[in-house]
Amino acid sequence: MKLAVVGTGYVGLVTGTCFAESGNQVVCIDIDTEKVKLMKEGKVPIYEPGLDTLFERNIAQERLSFTTNLEEGIREAKVIFLALPTPPGADGSADLQYVLDVSKKLGPMLKEYTVIVNKSTVPVGTADKVRNAVAENCKVEFDVVSNPEFLKEG
């Protein structure tokens, strides 16, 4: 199955690499051109025990790839994972700017039914906000689900 992971921080890169290891075609998307360049060169930008081995194997087997181009990265993806930062705002609440910005961009790019999975740490009600942002300019059916991470880095 073709999957896309938007955001290659700790959550996104581990998620994408593990799904590739399970036999899926995974494209990881990030706006950081230097980070994407490093990953294309086979360098893992984070530390997680054993990740480097999985990362290298799946790049070599062409199941794991990287791009800065959102539209290219999600092309033909059946599932899109959002693993974007949600830094605390001035009042301490999660800043959903990155999640909602990407969601708005996804709407016109979707060409067939797609599942959008939010892995970012977000408050209750965010799935509805993501759904509304995608739906603004979307002509196909899609679903939004939540699969938050519970992790300890390293």
mmCIF file of C-alpha atoms in Angstrom:
data_model
loop_
_atom_site.group_PDB
_atom_site.id
_atom_site.type_symbol
_atom_site.label_atom_id
_atom_site.label_comp_id
_atom_site.label_asym_id
_atom_site.label_seq_id
_atom_site.Cartn_x
_atom_site.Cartn_y
_atom_site.Cartn_z
ATOM 1 C CA MET A 1 0.000 0.000 0.000
ATOM 2 C CA LYS A 2 1.230 3.512 -0.706
ATOM 3 C CA LEU A 3 1.426 5.755 2.362
ATOM 4 C CA ALA A 4 2.569 9.335 2.878
ATOM 5 C CA VAL A 5 3.914 10.837 6.091
ATOM 6 C CA VAL A 6 3.906 14.626 6.357
ATOM 7 C CA GLY A 7 6.591 15.709 8.818
ATOM 8 C CA THR A 8 9.870 13.876 9.434
ATOM 9 C CA GLY A 9 10.502 14.693 13.054
ATOM 10 C CA TYR A 10 10.768 11.888 15.564
ATOM 11 C CA VAL A 11 7.170 10.690 15.206
ATOM 12 C CA GLY A 12 6.959 10.976 11.428
ATOM 13 C CA LEU A 13 10.277 9.382 10.567
ATOM 14 C CA VAL A 14 9.844 6.437 12.930
ATOM 15 C CA THR A 15 6.265 5.923 11.696
ATOM 16 C CA GLY A 16 7.261 6.056 8.036
ATOM 17 C CA THR A 17 10.269 3.789 8.436
ATOM 18 C CA CYS A 18 8.295 1.170 10.378
ATOM 19 C CA PHE A 19 5.483 1.121 7.806
ATOM 20 C CA ALA A 20 8.087 0.697 5.050
ATOM 21 C CA GLU A 21 9.627 -2.184 6.997
ATOM 22 C CA SER A 22 6.158 -3.782 6.996
ATOM 23 C CA GLY A 23 6.221 -3.806 3.187
ATOM 24 C CA ASN A 24 4.445 -0.542 2.382
ATOM 25 C CA GLN A 25 5.618 2.100 -0.123
ATOM 26 C CA VAL A 26 6.204 5.192 2.036
ATOM 27 C CA VAL A 27 6.979 8.747 0.987
ATOM 28 C CA CYS A 28 8.050 11.065 3.812
ATOM 29 C CA ILE A 29 7.443 14.757 3.169
ATOM 30 C CA ASP A 30 9.103 17.693 4.911
ATOM 31 C CA ILE A 31 9.568 21.391 4.142
ATOM 32 C CA ASP A 32 13.143 21.334 5.489
ATOM 33 C CA THR A 33 15.206 20.942 2.310
ATOM 34 C CA GLU A 34 18.445 20.238 4.181
ATOM 35 C CA LYS A 35 16.833 17.472 6.236
ATOM 36 C CA VAL A 36 15.319 15.887 3.123
ATOM 37 C CA LYS A 37 18.705 16.082 1.372
ATOM 38 C CA LEU A 38 20.373 14.313 4.316
ATOM 39 C CA MET A 39 17.751 11.569 4.359
ATOM 40 C CA LYS A 40 18.071 11.044 0.602
ATOM 41 C CA GLU A 41 21.798 10.539 1.254
ATOM 42 C CA GLY A 42 20.899 7.785 3.735
ATOM 43 C CA LYS A 43 21.560 9.784 6.902
ATOM 44 C CA VAL A 44 19.113 9.488 9.807
ATOM 45 C CA PRO A 45 18.579 12.913 11.447
ATOM 46 C CA ILE A 46 17.274 11.529 14.768
ATOM 47 C CA TYR A 47 18.326 8.858 17.239
ATOM 48 C CA GLU A 48 16.209 5.790 17.894
ATOM 49 C CA PRO A 49 17.853 2.434 18.612
ATOM 50 C CA GLY A 50 17.782 0.271 15.479
ATOM 51 C CA LEU A 51 16.198 2.929 13.270
ATOM 52 C CA ASP A 52 19.317 3.393 11.146
ATOM 53 C CA THR A 53 19.275 -0.269 10.082
ATOM 54 C CA LEU A 54 15.586 -0.179 9.106
ATOM 55 C CA PHE A 55 16.038 3.202 7.418
ATOM 56 C CA GLU A 56 18.966 2.029 5.268
ATOM 57 C CA ARG A 57 17.313 -1.284 4.351
ATOM 58 C CA ASN A 58 14.067 0.331 3.228
ATOM 59 C CA ILE A 59 15.800 3.019 1.185
ATOM 60 C CA ALA A 60 17.863 0.298 -0.509
ATOM 61 C CA GLN A 61 14.699 -1.722 -1.205
ATOM 62 C CA GLU A 62 13.017 1.433 -2.551
ATOM 63 C CA ARG A 63 10.144 1.298 -0.075
ATOM 64 C CA LEU A 64 11.136 4.549 1.689
ATOM 65 C CA SER A 65 11.653 7.861 -0.099
ATOM 66 C CA PHE A 66 11.680 11.570 0.722
ATOM 67 C CA THR A 67 10.501 14.804 -0.855
ATOM 68 C CA THR A 68 9.752 18.425 -0.070
ATOM 69 C CA ASN A 69 6.856 18.432 -2.550
ATOM 70 C CA LEU A 70 3.531 17.743 -0.812
ATOM 71 C CA GLU A 71 1.558 17.073 -3.989
ATOM 72 C CA GLU A 72 4.200 14.690 -5.337
ATOM 73 C CA GLY A 73 4.516 12.958 -1.972
ATOM 74 C CA ILE A 74 0.823 12.210 -1.495
ATOM 75 C CA ARG A 75 0.174 11.133 -5.094
ATOM 76 C CA GLU A 76 -1.640 7.772 -5.025
ATOM 77 C CA ALA A 77 -1.327 7.494 -1.226
ATOM 78 C CA LYS A 78 -4.229 5.594 0.321
ATOM 79 C CA VAL A 79 -3.338 6.893 3.790
ATOM 80 C CA ILE A 80 -1.701 10.202 4.732
ATOM 81 C CA PHE A 81 -0.212 10.571 8.206
ATOM 82 C CA LEU A 82 0.123 14.069 9.647
ATOM 83 C CA ALA A 83 3.070 14.120 12.053
ATOM 84 C CA LEU A 84 3.488 17.847 12.398
ATOM 85 C CA PRO A 85 4.651 20.033 15.276
ATOM 86 C CA THR A 86 2.030 21.515 17.590
ATOM 87 C CA PRO A 87 4.103 23.849 19.760
ATOM 88 C CA PRO A 88 2.444 25.484 22.757
ATOM 89 C CA GLY A 89 0.939 28.884 22.045
ATOM 90 C CA ALA A 90 1.217 31.907 24.337
ATOM 91 C CA ASP A 91 -1.634 30.549 26.472
ATOM 92 C CA GLY A 92 -0.117 27.047 26.622
ATOM 93 C CA SER A 93 -2.602 25.449 24.231
ATOM 94 C CA ALA A 94 -1.441 23.505 21.167
ATOM 95 C CA ASP A 95 -0.787 25.700 18.130
ATOM 96 C CA LEU A 96 -2.532 23.896 15.276
ATOM 97 C CA GLN A 97 -1.149 26.178 12.550
ATOM 98 C CA TYR A 98 1.021 23.540 10.839
ATOM 99 C CA VAL A 99 -1.642 20.829 10.993
ATOM 100 C CA LEU A 100 -4.375 23.082 9.608
ATOM 101 C CA ASP A 101 -2.148 24.670 6.938
ATOM 102 C CA VAL A 102 -1.253 21.252 5.523
ATOM 103 C CA SER A 103 -4.878 20.115 5.807
ATOM 104 C CA LYS A 104 -6.041 23.074 3.679
ATOM 105 C CA LYS A 105 -3.412 22.262 1.057
ATOM 106 C CA LEU A 106 -4.461 18.599 0.925
ATOM 107 C CA GLY A 107 -8.076 19.272 -0.092
ATOM 108 C CA PRO A 108 -7.543 20.154 -3.761
ATOM 109 C CA MET A 109 -4.726 17.599 -4.102
ATOM 110 C CA LEU A 110 -6.800 14.529 -3.185
ATOM 111 C CA LYS A 111 -7.873 12.598 -6.294
ATOM 112 C CA GLU A 112 -9.527 9.564 -4.687
ATOM 113 C CA TYR A 113 -10.775 8.358 -1.322
ATOM 114 C CA THR A 114 -8.018 8.823 1.262
ATOM 115 C CA VAL A 115 -7.687 8.316 4.995
ATOM 116 C CA ILE A 116 -5.957 11.191 6.789
ATOM 117 C CA VAL A 117 -4.422 10.130 10.098
ATOM 118 C CA ASN A 118 -3.493 12.750 12.647
ATOM 119 C CA LYS A 119 -0.510 11.563 14.707
ATOM 120 C CA SER A 120 0.293 15.012 16.086
ATOM 121 C CA THR A 121 -0.387 15.822 19.732
ATOM 122 C CA VAL A 122 -3.630 17.775 19.489
ATOM 123 C CA PRO A 123 -6.634 18.617 21.658
ATOM 124 C CA VAL A 124 -10.046 16.987 21.394
ATOM 125 C CA GLY A 125 -11.970 18.407 18.450
ATOM 126 C CA THR A 126 -8.987 18.733 16.123
ATOM 127 C CA ALA A 127 -10.241 15.985 13.788
ATOM 128 C CA ASP A 128 -13.289 18.150 13.018
ATOM 129 C CA LYS A 129 -11.029 21.137 12.302
ATOM 130 C CA VAL A 130 -8.844 19.023 10.006
ATOM 131 C CA ARG A 131 -11.941 17.628 8.259
ATOM 132 C CA ASN A 132 -13.301 21.149 7.678
ATOM 133 C CA ALA A 133 -9.938 22.444 6.413
ATOM 134 C CA VAL A 134 -9.569 19.574 3.916
ATOM 135 C CA ALA A 135 -13.216 19.794 2.830
ATOM 136 C CA GLU A 136 -12.951 23.488 1.854
ATOM 137 C CA ASN A 137 -11.609 22.588 -1.597
ATOM 138 C CA CYS A 138 -11.908 18.812 -1.808
ATOM 139 C CA LYS A 139 -14.000 17.020 -4.427
ATOM 140 C CA VAL A 140 -13.538 13.431 -3.210
ATOM 141 C CA GLU A 141 -14.520 11.440 -0.145
ATOM 142 C CA PHE A 142 -12.030 11.203 2.710
ATOM 143 C CA ASP A 143 -11.958 10.307 6.381
ATOM 144 C CA VAL A 144 -9.970 11.803 9.241
ATOM 145 C CA VAL A 145 -8.871 9.604 12.116
ATOM 146 C CA SER A 146 -6.744 10.229 15.158
ATOM 147 C CA ASN A 147 -3.808 8.025 16.144
ATOM 148 C CA PRO A 148 -1.784 10.124 18.590
ATOM 149 C CA GLU A 149 1.697 9.100 19.571
ATOM 150 C CA PHE A 150 2.574 8.154 23.120
ATOM 151 C CA LEU A 151 6.316 7.911 23.146
ATOM 152 C CA LYS A 152 9.587 8.554 24.791
ATOM 153 C CA GLU A 153 12.312 9.586 22.365
ATOM 154 C CA GLY A 154 15.469 7.485 22.245
#
